[in-house]
Short mmCIF file of C-alpha atoms in Angstrom, two decimals:
data_model
loop_
_atom_site.label_atom_id
_atom_site.label_comp_id
_atom_site.label_asym_id
_atom_site.label_seq_id
_atom_site.Cartn_x
_atom_site.Cartn_y
_atom_site.Cartn_z
CA GLY A 1 -18.42 -30.55 15.56
CA ARG A 2 -20.76 -27.57 15.44
CA ARG A 3 -22.18 -28.33 18.88
CA MET A 4 -18.75 -28.76 20.39
CA TRP A 5 -17.86 -25.41 18.89
CA ILE A 6 -20.87 -23.71 20.48
CA LEU A 7 -19.95 -25.25 23.84
CA TRP A 8 -16.39 -24.14 23.34
CA THR A 9 -17.29 -20.52 22.58
CA GLY A 10 -19.81 -20.57 25.41
CA LEU A 11 -16.86 -20.94 27.76
CA LEU A 12 -15.24 -17.86 26.30
CA SER A 13 -15.43 -15.78 29.42
CA SER A 14 -13.54 -18.42 31.39
CA THR A 15 -10.01 -17.12 31.80
CA GLU A 16 -8.79 -20.70 32.38
CA GLN A 17 -9.77 -21.60 28.80
CA GLU A 18 -7.96 -18.55 27.50
CA LYS A 19 -4.66 -19.62 29.06
CA ASP A 20 -4.58 -22.61 26.73
CA PRO A 21 -3.20 -21.84 23.24
CA LYS A 22 -5.50 -24.58 21.93
CA PHE A 23 -8.49 -22.38 22.77
CA TRP A 24 -7.29 -19.50 20.56
CA ASN A 25 -6.03 -21.79 17.80
CA THR A 26 -9.31 -23.70 17.60
CA TRP A 27 -11.31 -20.48 17.51
CA ALA A 28 -9.09 -18.99 14.79
CA GLN A 29 -9.24 -22.19 12.72
CA GLN A 30 -13.03 -22.23 12.95
CA THR A 31 -13.11 -18.57 11.87
CA LEU A 32 -10.81 -19.47 8.97
CA LYS A 33 -13.14 -22.28 7.91
CA ASN A 34 -16.11 -19.89 7.95
CA ALA A 35 -14.13 -17.32 5.94
CA LEU A 36 -13.27 -19.89 3.27
CA SER A 37 -16.96 -20.70 2.84
CA LEU A 38 -17.58 -17.04 1.95
CA GLN A 39 -15.71 -17.49 -1.32
CA THR A 40 -19.03 -18.66 -2.74
CA LEU A 41 -20.56 -15.25 -3.20
CA ASN A 42 -24.27 -14.69 -2.76
CA GLN A 43 -25.33 -13.32 -6.15
CA ASN A 44 -29.06 -13.79 -5.69
CA LYS A 45 -31.45 -11.00 -6.45
CA ALA A 46 -32.39 -9.15 -3.25
CA LYS A 47 -36.15 -9.28 -2.88
CA ASN A 48 -35.95 -7.33 0.39
CA LEU A 49 -33.68 -4.51 1.54
CA ILE A 50 -33.18 -3.53 5.19
CA PHE A 51 -31.01 -0.57 6.08
CA PHE A 52 -30.07 0.00 9.74
CA LEU A 53 -28.61 3.40 10.54
CA GLY A 54 -27.07 3.98 13.95
CA ASP A 55 -26.99 7.76 14.10
CA GLY A 56 -23.56 8.75 15.40
CA MET A 57 -22.48 5.10 15.80
CA GLY A 58 -18.76 5.39 15.04
CA VAL A 59 -16.38 2.46 15.53
CA PRO A 60 -15.55 3.36 19.19
CA THR A 61 -19.30 3.31 19.88
CA VAL A 62 -19.65 -0.11 18.25
CA THR A 63 -16.79 -1.50 20.37
CA ALA A 64 -18.10 0.01 23.60
CA ALA A 65 -21.66 -1.22 22.84
CA ARG A 66 -20.27 -4.73 22.30
CA ILE A 67 -18.62 -4.64 25.73
CA LEU A 68 -21.81 -3.27 27.33
CA LYS A 69 -23.91 -6.00 25.68
CA GLY A 70 -21.63 -8.67 27.15
CA GLN A 71 -21.55 -7.05 30.58
CA LEU A 72 -25.34 -6.84 30.65
CA SER A 73 -25.40 -10.64 30.37
CA GLY A 74 -22.81 -11.16 33.09
CA GLN A 75 -19.70 -11.55 30.93
CA SER A 76 -16.57 -9.44 30.79
CA GLY A 77 -17.81 -8.18 27.42
CA GLU A 78 -14.80 -7.79 25.15
CA GLU A 79 -15.27 -11.22 23.56
CA THR A 80 -19.02 -10.73 22.99
CA GLN A 81 -20.37 -10.56 19.45
CA LEU A 82 -22.86 -7.93 18.44
CA GLU A 83 -25.32 -9.03 15.78
CA MET A 84 -23.60 -6.71 13.29
CA ASP A 85 -20.23 -8.31 14.15
CA LYS A 86 -21.53 -11.51 12.58
CA PHE A 87 -22.13 -9.92 9.18
CA PRO A 88 -19.64 -11.40 6.70
CA PHE A 89 -18.71 -8.21 4.83
CA VAL A 90 -17.45 -4.98 6.33
CA SER A 91 -16.22 -1.84 4.60
CA LEU A 92 -15.60 1.77 5.54
CA ALA A 93 -17.56 4.82 4.40
CA LYS A 94 -16.14 8.33 4.07
CA THR A 95 -18.70 10.60 5.68
CA TYR A 96 -17.71 14.17 4.73
CA ASN A 97 -20.38 16.46 3.25
CA THR A 98 -19.71 18.45 0.07
CA ASN A 99 -19.07 21.56 2.19
CA ALA A 100 -18.02 19.99 5.51
CA GLN A 101 -15.07 17.91 6.64
CA VAL A 102 -17.05 16.78 9.70
CA ALA A 103 -20.55 15.90 8.55
CA ASP A 104 -24.07 16.41 9.86
CA SER A 105 -26.93 13.92 9.69
CA ALA A 106 -28.82 15.64 6.85
CA GLY A 107 -26.07 15.76 4.24
CA THR A 108 -25.04 12.21 5.12
CA ALA A 109 -28.62 10.92 4.91
CA THR A 110 -28.88 12.38 1.41
CA ALA A 111 -25.71 10.42 0.54
CA PHE A 112 -26.72 6.99 1.90
CA LEU A 113 -30.36 7.25 0.84
CA CYS A 114 -30.27 9.24 -2.42
CA GLY A 115 -26.84 8.18 -3.66
CA VAL A 116 -25.60 11.77 -3.99
CA LYS A 117 -23.33 13.71 -1.61
CA ALA A 118 -24.77 17.03 -0.47
CA ASN A 119 -24.26 20.07 1.73
CA GLU A 120 -24.69 19.81 5.49
CA GLY A 121 -28.16 20.71 6.75
CA THR A 122 -29.95 19.81 3.50
CA VAL A 123 -32.02 16.72 2.73
CA GLY A 124 -33.01 15.19 -0.61
CA VAL A 125 -31.35 17.94 -2.67
CA SER A 126 -28.00 18.00 -4.47
CA ALA A 127 -25.01 20.13 -3.50
CA ALA A 128 -26.26 22.82 -5.91
CA ALA A 129 -28.89 23.68 -3.28
CA VAL A 130 -27.86 26.18 -0.61
CA ARG A 131 -28.93 25.69 3.01
CA SER A 132 -31.95 27.79 4.03
CA GLN A 133 -32.32 29.36 0.57
CA CYS A 134 -35.75 28.22 -0.59
CA ASN A 135 -35.24 29.35 -4.20
CA THR A 136 -32.33 26.89 -4.63
CA THR A 137 -34.61 23.87 -4.10
CA LYS A 138 -36.35 23.60 -7.46
CA GLY A 139 -34.46 21.58 -10.04
CA ASN A 140 -31.99 20.27 -7.45
CA GLU A 141 -34.19 17.54 -5.95
CA VAL A 142 -32.76 14.01 -5.78
CA THR A 143 -34.83 10.88 -5.09
CA SER A 144 -34.14 8.15 -2.55
CA ILE A 145 -33.93 4.39 -2.60
CA LEU A 146 -37.23 4.32 -0.68
CA LYS A 147 -38.84 5.93 -3.73
CA TRP A 148 -36.99 3.65 -6.18
CA ALA A 149 -38.28 0.64 -4.23
CA LYS A 150 -41.83 2.02 -4.13
CA ASP A 151 -41.74 2.69 -7.89
CA ALA A 152 -40.63 -0.91 -8.42
CA GLY A 153 -43.74 -2.21 -6.61
CA LYS A 154 -42.16 -2.97 -3.26
CA SER A 155 -43.67 -2.10 0.11
CA VAL A 156 -41.65 0.55 1.92
CA GLY A 157 -41.28 1.69 5.50
CA LEU A 158 -39.32 3.84 7.89
CA VAL A 159 -38.88 3.32 11.62
CA THR A 160 -36.94 5.67 13.88
CA THR A 161 -36.45 6.49 17.54
CA THR A 162 -36.29 10.20 16.65
CA ARG A 163 -39.02 12.30 15.02
CA VAL A 164 -40.23 10.84 11.71
CA ASN A 165 -39.37 14.19 10.10
CA HIS A 166 -35.86 14.28 11.58
CA ALA A 167 -32.75 14.44 9.33
CA THR A 168 -32.25 10.72 8.62
CA PRO A 169 -35.80 9.62 7.74
CA SER A 170 -36.62 12.87 5.94
CA ALA A 171 -34.00 12.30 3.24
CA SER A 172 -36.05 9.31 2.10
CA TYR A 173 -39.09 11.39 1.12
CA ALA A 174 -38.38 15.13 1.44
CA HIS A 175 -36.52 17.74 -0.59
CA SER A 176 -35.64 20.51 1.83
CA VAL A 177 -32.83 23.05 1.86
CA ASP A 178 -33.14 23.13 5.63
CA ARG A 179 -33.39 20.09 7.92
CA ASP A 180 -34.91 22.34 10.62
CA TRP A 181 -38.05 23.14 8.61
CA LEU A 182 -39.91 20.50 10.63
CA SER A 183 -43.30 22.20 10.30
CA ASP A 184 -44.41 25.42 8.64
CA SER A 185 -44.01 27.34 11.91
CA ALA A 186 -40.27 26.60 11.80
CA MET A 187 -39.89 28.23 8.36
CA PRO A 188 -39.19 31.86 7.47
CA ALA A 189 -42.34 33.52 6.07
CA GLU A 190 -40.66 34.16 2.71
CA ALA A 191 -39.77 30.47 2.29
CA VAL A 192 -43.46 29.57 2.75
CA GLN A 193 -44.47 32.32 0.30
CA ASP A 194 -41.91 31.06 -2.23
CA GLY A 195 -43.65 27.68 -2.17
CA CYS A 196 -41.24 25.62 -0.05
CA LYS A 197 -42.99 22.93 1.97
CA ASP A 198 -42.17 21.89 5.51
CA ILE A 199 -40.83 18.36 6.04
CA ALA A 200 -43.86 17.00 7.96
CA ARG A 201 -46.11 17.95 5.07
CA GLN A 202 -43.75 16.37 2.55
CA LEU A 203 -43.92 13.10 4.49
CA PHE A 204 -47.57 12.78 3.53
CA GLU A 205 -47.54 14.44 0.12
CA ASN A 206 -44.34 13.53 -1.75
CA ILE A 207 -44.49 9.73 -1.86
CA PRO A 208 -48.11 8.67 -1.52
CA ASP A 209 -48.76 5.51 0.44
CA ILE A 210 -45.57 4.84 2.39
CA ASN A 211 -46.66 1.58 4.02
CA VAL A 212 -45.09 1.96 7.46
CA ILE A 213 -44.11 5.16 9.28
CA MET A 214 -43.10 4.84 12.94
CA GLY A 215 -41.31 7.09 15.39
CA GLY A 216 -41.92 10.35 17.26
CA GLY A 217 -42.90 13.80 16.03
CA ARG A 218 -46.64 14.19 16.70
CA LYS A 219 -46.50 17.91 17.43
CA TYR A 220 -45.49 18.80 13.86
CA MET A 221 -48.59 17.13 12.44
CA PHE A 222 -51.30 19.05 14.32
CA PRO A 223 -52.65 22.65 14.26
CA LYS A 224 -50.97 25.20 16.50
CA ASN A 225 -51.98 24.91 20.16
CA GLN A 226 -53.96 21.67 19.71
CA VAL A 227 -53.12 19.80 22.93
CA ASP A 228 -51.22 16.53 22.72
CA VAL A 229 -53.17 13.33 23.30
CA GLU A 230 -50.61 11.99 25.80
CA TYR A 231 -49.42 15.20 27.50
CA PRO A 232 -52.46 17.53 27.46
CA ASP A 233 -50.99 19.71 30.21
CA THR A 234 -47.59 20.31 28.59
CA ALA A 235 -47.76 23.35 26.30
CA LYS A 236 -44.46 22.64 24.49
CA TYR A 237 -45.94 19.37 23.19
CA SER A 238 -48.99 21.01 21.58
CA GLY A 239 -49.43 21.21 17.81
CA THR A 240 -47.19 23.60 15.89
CA ARG A 241 -48.81 24.01 12.46
CA LYS A 242 -49.69 27.54 11.37
CA ASP A 243 -51.62 26.32 8.31
CA GLY A 244 -54.22 24.78 10.63
CA ARG A 245 -53.89 21.36 9.00
CA ASN A 246 -54.25 18.12 10.90
CA LEU A 247 -51.96 15.86 8.86
CA VAL A 248 -52.78 12.79 10.95
CA GLY A 249 -56.52 13.33 10.50
CA GLU A 250 -56.04 13.75 6.75
CA TRP A 251 -54.00 10.53 6.62
CA ILE A 252 -56.64 8.59 8.57
CA GLU A 253 -59.36 9.82 6.23
CA LYS A 254 -57.35 8.93 3.13
CA MET A 255 -56.58 5.44 4.43
CA GLU A 256 -60.11 4.68 5.61
CA ASN A 257 -60.75 1.99 3.01
CA LYS A 258 -57.13 0.89 2.60
CA ASN A 259 -56.51 -1.05 5.83
CA GLY A 260 -54.70 1.96 7.29
CA HIS A 261 -54.21 2.31 11.06
CA TYR A 262 -52.93 5.18 13.20
CA VAL A 263 -51.51 4.36 16.65
CA TRP A 264 -49.81 6.48 19.31
CA ASN A 265 -48.92 4.02 22.06
CA LYS A 266 -47.48 0.54 22.51
CA LYS A 267 -50.77 -1.11 23.47
CA GLN A 268 -52.46 0.05 20.26
CA LEU A 269 -49.45 -1.02 18.21
CA LEU A 270 -49.22 -4.52 19.64
CA SER A 271 -52.98 -5.11 19.46
CA LEU A 272 -52.91 -4.79 15.65
CA ASN A 273 -53.06 -7.90 13.51
CA PRO A 274 -50.39 -7.19 10.86
CA ASN A 275 -52.30 -9.41 8.39
CA ASN A 276 -55.10 -6.83 8.37
CA VAL A 277 -52.80 -3.80 8.14
CA ASP A 278 -51.51 -2.48 4.82
CA TYR A 279 -50.63 1.02 6.06
CA LEU A 280 -49.43 2.00 9.51
CA LEU A 281 -48.72 5.41 10.98
CA GLY A 282 -47.33 5.21 14.52
CA LEU A 283 -46.38 8.45 16.27
CA PHE A 284 -45.43 7.57 19.83
CA GLU A 285 -44.14 10.91 21.19
CA PRO A 286 -44.66 14.63 20.43
CA GLU A 287 -40.91 14.98 19.78
CA ASP A 288 -38.21 12.27 19.80
CA MET A 289 -38.98 8.97 21.48
CA THR A 290 -37.56 8.57 24.99
CA TYR A 291 -34.13 7.01 25.54
CA ASP A 292 -34.38 3.25 25.91
CA LEU A 293 -32.93 3.58 29.44
CA GLU A 294 -35.83 5.87 30.39
CA ARG A 295 -38.53 4.26 28.27
CA ASN A 296 -41.83 3.29 29.90
CA PRO A 297 -42.18 -0.33 28.73
CA GLU A 298 -45.93 -0.18 29.35
CA THR A 299 -46.66 2.71 27.01
CA ASP A 300 -43.72 3.10 24.60
CA PRO A 301 -42.63 0.43 22.12
CA SER A 302 -38.94 -0.43 21.84
CA LEU A 303 -37.13 -0.16 18.51
CA THR A 304 -37.16 -3.98 18.32
CA GLU A 305 -40.94 -4.10 18.78
CA MET A 306 -41.47 -1.47 16.08
CA VAL A 307 -39.17 -3.30 13.66
CA GLU A 308 -40.97 -6.59 14.23
CA VAL A 309 -44.39 -5.10 13.44
CA ALA A 310 -42.96 -3.25 10.42
CA ILE A 311 -41.48 -6.39 8.87
CA LYS A 312 -44.68 -8.38 9.46
CA ILE A 313 -46.65 -5.76 7.53
CA LEU A 314 -44.10 -5.20 4.76
CA LYS A 315 -43.23 -8.83 4.02
CA LYS A 316 -46.77 -9.59 2.83
CA ASN A 317 -45.87 -7.97 -0.51
CA PRO A 318 -44.79 -10.69 -3.00
CA ASN A 319 -42.47 -8.12 -4.62
CA GLY A 320 -40.61 -7.66 -1.36
CA PHE A 321 -39.87 -4.52 0.65
CA TYR A 322 -37.44 -1.77 1.60
CA LEU A 323 -37.17 -0.78 5.27
CA LEU A 324 -35.13 2.04 6.81
CA VAL A 325 -34.51 1.63 10.54
CA GLU A 326 -32.79 4.37 12.52
CA GLY A 327 -31.37 4.01 16.01
CA GLY A 328 -31.45 7.78 16.07
CA ARG A 329 -30.75 8.64 19.68
CA ILE A 330 -27.27 7.10 19.95
CA ASP A 331 -26.33 10.49 18.54
CA HIS A 332 -28.31 12.45 21.13
CA GLY A 333 -26.72 10.60 24.05
CA HIS A 334 -23.26 11.49 22.77
CA HIS A 335 -24.17 15.14 22.16
CA GLU A 336 -25.23 15.37 25.80
CA GLY A 337 -22.03 13.68 26.93
CA LYS A 338 -24.18 10.84 28.27
CA ALA A 339 -22.32 7.75 27.09
CA LYS A 340 -24.63 5.49 29.07
CA GLN A 341 -27.71 6.65 27.13
CA ALA A 342 -25.85 6.40 23.81
CA LEU A 343 -24.53 2.89 24.38
CA TYR A 344 -27.84 1.49 25.65
CA GLU A 345 -29.43 2.88 22.46
CA ALA A 346 -26.80 1.06 20.38
CA VAL A 347 -27.41 -2.22 22.23
CA GLU A 348 -31.16 -1.87 21.61
CA MET A 349 -30.52 -1.30 17.91
CA ASP A 350 -28.43 -4.47 17.90
CA ARG A 351 -31.44 -6.34 19.34
CA ALA A 352 -33.56 -4.99 16.50
CA ILE A 353 -30.95 -6.18 13.98
CA SER A 354 -31.13 -9.62 15.56
CA ARG A 355 -34.92 -9.69 15.38
CA ALA A 356 -34.90 -8.61 11.72
CA GLY A 357 -32.39 -11.39 11.00
CA LEU A 358 -34.69 -14.01 12.52
CA MET A 359 -37.63 -12.78 10.41
CA THR A 360 -35.80 -12.73 7.05
CA SER A 361 -33.36 -14.85 5.09
CA ILE A 362 -29.89 -14.00 3.78
CA HIS A 363 -30.90 -15.77 0.55
CA ASP A 364 -33.25 -13.00 -0.52
CA THR A 365 -32.67 -10.10 1.93
CA LEU A 366 -29.76 -7.66 1.78
CA THR A 367 -29.20 -6.11 5.22
CA ILE A 368 -26.80 -3.24 5.78
CA VAL A 369 -25.84 -1.66 9.11
CA THR A 370 -23.86 1.56 9.24
CA ALA A 371 -23.61 5.03 10.78
CA ASP A 372 -24.01 8.45 9.24
CA HIS A 373 -21.01 9.87 11.12
CA SER A 374 -18.99 9.35 14.28
CA HIS A 375 -18.53 11.36 17.50
CA VAL A 376 -15.52 12.59 19.47
CA PHE A 377 -16.13 9.67 21.85
CA ASN A 378 -13.54 7.11 22.90
CA PHE A 379 -12.45 4.89 25.74
CA GLY A 380 -9.00 3.98 26.99
CA GLY A 381 -6.79 4.37 30.05
CA TYR A 382 -5.36 0.82 30.17
CA THR A 383 -8.50 -0.58 31.75
CA HIS A 384 -8.34 -4.21 32.86
CA ARG A 385 -10.29 -6.96 31.13
CA GLY A 386 -13.97 -6.80 32.14
CA ASN A 387 -13.71 -3.30 33.63
CA THR A 388 -17.21 -1.85 33.59
CA ILE A 389 -17.42 0.17 30.38
CA PHE A 390 -18.69 3.16 32.38
CA GLY A 391 -15.99 2.79 35.05
CA LEU A 392 -12.75 4.48 35.99
CA ALA A 393 -9.31 3.75 34.60
CA PRO A 394 -7.38 1.56 37.07
CA ALA A 395 -4.76 4.20 37.96
CA VAL A 396 -5.04 7.89 38.73
CA SER A 397 -3.41 10.45 36.44
CA ASP A 398 0.36 10.69 37.02
CA VAL A 399 0.07 14.44 36.38
CA ASP A 400 -2.78 15.64 38.59
CA GLN A 401 -3.15 12.49 40.73
CA LYS A 402 -6.91 12.34 40.15
CA PRO A 403 -8.99 9.43 38.83
CA PHE A 404 -10.50 9.54 35.34
CA THR A 405 -13.19 7.64 33.48
CA ALA A 406 -12.23 5.17 30.74
CA ILE A 407 -14.76 6.88 28.47
CA LEU A 408 -13.73 10.37 27.42
CA TYR A 409 -15.08 12.96 25.00
CA GLY A 410 -12.91 15.31 22.94
CA ASN A 411 -15.38 18.10 23.68
CA GLY A 412 -18.82 18.67 25.17
CA PRO A 413 -20.72 19.35 28.37
CA GLY A 414 -18.55 16.99 30.45
CA TYR A 415 -15.81 19.62 30.78
CA LYS A 416 -15.57 20.79 34.38
CA LEU A 417 -12.96 22.70 36.34
CA VAL A 418 -13.01 22.73 40.13
CA ASN A 419 -10.71 25.28 41.83
CA GLY A 420 -8.73 25.60 38.60
CA GLY A 421 -8.15 21.85 38.30
CA ARG A 422 -9.85 18.78 36.94
CA GLU A 423 -12.93 17.47 38.72
CA ASN A 424 -12.33 14.56 41.05
CA VAL A 425 -14.63 12.02 39.36
CA SER A 426 -16.14 9.01 41.08
CA GLU A 427 -17.46 5.69 39.78
CA ASN A 428 -21.07 6.87 39.65
CA ASN A 429 -20.48 10.06 37.70
CA TYR A 430 -21.67 9.04 34.27
CA GLN A 431 -21.08 12.27 32.39
CA ALA A 432 -17.64 11.42 31.07
CA GLN A 433 -15.07 14.17 31.07
CA ALA A 434 -14.43 16.29 27.98
CA ALA A 435 -11.30 18.22 26.98
CA VAL A 436 -13.04 21.27 25.50
CA PRO A 437 -16.15 22.88 27.05
CA LEU A 438 -19.17 22.95 24.70
CA SER A 439 -22.87 22.85 25.52
CA MET A 440 -23.23 20.06 22.92
CA GLU A 441 -20.52 17.56 22.02
CA THR A 442 -19.69 17.46 18.28
CA HIS A 443 -19.63 14.80 15.60
CA GLY A 444 -16.36 13.11 14.68
CA GLY A 445 -14.94 13.10 11.17
CA GLU A 446 -13.44 9.63 10.78
CA ASP A 447 -14.75 6.88 8.49
CA VAL A 448 -17.57 4.67 9.77
CA ALA A 449 -18.03 0.91 9.39
CA VAL A 450 -20.54 -0.56 6.94
CA PHE A 451 -21.66 -4.12 7.79
CA ALA A 452 -23.42 -6.14 5.07
CA LYS A 453 -25.02 -9.58 4.64
CA GLY A 454 -27.24 -11.16 1.99
CA PRO A 455 -27.35 -10.86 -1.81
CA MET A 456 -24.43 -8.88 -3.30
CA ALA A 457 -23.18 -7.88 0.18
CA HIS A 458 -19.64 -8.44 -1.11
CA LEU A 459 -19.94 -5.23 -3.16
CA LEU A 460 -19.25 -3.41 0.12
CA HIS A 461 -15.60 -4.38 0.44
CA GLY A 462 -13.14 -1.51 0.82
CA VAL A 463 -13.14 2.19 1.56
CA HIS A 464 -16.01 3.87 -0.27
CA GLU A 465 -17.73 7.19 -0.49
CA GLN A 466 -20.89 7.06 1.60
CA ASN A 467 -23.15 7.74 -1.40
CA TYR A 468 -22.09 4.38 -2.92
CA ILE A 469 -24.27 2.44 -0.45
CA PRO A 470 -27.74 2.92 -2.05
CA HIS A 471 -26.26 2.17 -5.48
CA VAL A 472 -25.21 -1.26 -4.16
CA MET A 473 -28.66 -1.85 -2.68
CA ALA A 474 -30.37 -0.81 -5.91
CA TYR A 475 -28.07 -3.05 -7.98
CA ALA A 476 -28.75 -6.03 -5.70
CA SER A 477 -32.52 -5.64 -5.95
CA CYS A 478 -32.79 -4.46 -9.57
CA ILE A 479 -34.38 -1.10 -8.81
CA GLY A 480 -33.57 2.52 -9.64
CA GLN A 481 -30.97 3.01 -12.34
CA ASN A 482 -29.51 -0.49 -11.99
CA ARG A 483 -31.77 -2.82 -13.90
CA GLN A 484 -30.01 -3.84 -17.11
CA HIS A 485 -28.27 -6.83 -15.47
CA CYS A 486 -31.62 -8.21 -14.33
CA ALA A 487 -33.41 -8.92 -17.59
CA GLY A 488 -35.17 -12.24 -17.44
CA HIS A 489 -34.18 -12.93 -13.84
CA ASN A 490 -36.81 -14.01 -11.34
CA GLN A 491 -36.71 -13.53 -7.59
CA GLY A 492 -33.99 -15.64 -6.03
CA SER A 493 -32.18 -16.16 -9.30
CA ARG A 494 -28.54 -15.17 -9.65
CA LEU A 495 -27.60 -11.83 -11.07
CA ARG A 496 -25.14 -11.57 -13.92
CA PRO A 497 -23.37 -8.29 -14.57
CA ALA A 498 -24.31 -7.25 -18.12
CA LEU A 499 -20.85 -6.59 -19.56
CA PRO A 500 -20.82 -5.22 -23.10
CA SER A 501 -19.14 -7.90 -25.22
CA ILE A 502 -16.30 -5.58 -26.33
CA ALA A 503 -15.47 -4.85 -22.69
CA ALA A 504 -15.64 -8.56 -21.93
CA LEU A 505 -13.23 -9.22 -24.78
CA PHE A 506 -10.74 -6.66 -23.52
CA THR A 507 -10.97 -8.13 -20.03
CA LEU A 508 -10.24 -11.57 -21.46
CA ILE A 509 -7.26 -10.26 -23.47
CA ARG A 510 -5.90 -8.56 -20.33
CA LEU A 511 -6.22 -11.80 -18.38
CA LEU A 512 -4.48 -13.83 -21.07
CA PHE A 513 -1.47 -11.55 -21.46
#
């Protein structure tokens, strides 16, 4: 039966199949059967936690990435399944910041990593902290699930395609009232005098011994004007630190007898034997890593390659691990109005999700995929089935008689007027049009999807505040403030909510009457 089903779905793109009601009925019945099997909830203890964050990956981006993934393998695309589409539980997260209706990546990262909603532009501090005001930091720090996992004896790691001190990763280890304080040279002199630390420094000082750190951001780790190892002739990639510290050198020295390795290119990364590596620092670019579409496959690792190495290192710990993975440049592609870059980034993140799935088990690993916020990105225009996702709508506008792309942005750099009218776009113009001219397209404010599989994934089941997510992960793995239901439970054993007996009694009475 199962094999027949695989053959059947393999013929999905055949329009002949789709004309037969039996095709749709069989597919729906099989889906129904799978859904009924989910009634047996996975209440194991989560030994491992993997959190995938597609920065800026709103629902329209997920749908468009699904179509692109299918089209890249020669199908029409709409019927394709992303890896995240296969996760059994999906909920929605409300992404607003405490002071913003449309969120930024720093306030949201504080929510989904530290469990507390916060102001935009701030990381690892509560909403009592005021952006850019150093003296509001102290006493308002909040800790992240990466720290809770580390304190519980797990191995921890972070992997990103942006800088390792960018908004998303930094909320896992830093407490900063300004996401832009990337190195001390980016801080106002008075903030440095008042004792605030830049984010790069906090990466190495706040949580000692983070097992895996991979991404871009070399220039923030080296003394001012020290030339970059990969781009010695490009001044903007030189070190930025005013304090003269070489944070990478300090890390290497500290890890000398701890199986620690520093790498800065793909060859070095892939030549490591993960069995002999307990700590890994990989900084592959001076700033963000290059877009996957522009990546040099000889010198730069893909997100999937980084995730594979990270899991191999982290899973050696018998207590399990926590891993944060950010597909961080989906967001950048959208800001630039470059949908092609954004969607290829999303497809690459989906590959990484697939690879992580092959290397772990749903019996002991809770995996969550979500976004921090959306974008004003969409696609429409009554396109035909299989229309290239980057293509034109089938008909011209009935108002100005000009063609338009299926993908459109609400605002951004794609706004163009030619002789007082709309630009006459062609198939190979990939900067989709925007309604309002801005040098950078903005985030969107709608809810984002949260996909979950593994132990206690069913706790993500409706519309939630974004800060609920790390509380679920902590509960599933018995770390942080959620440990009372775990007493006497070993790895792999089922969790039982510890209901006070009075509450249990009242529940019973309510059920009976």
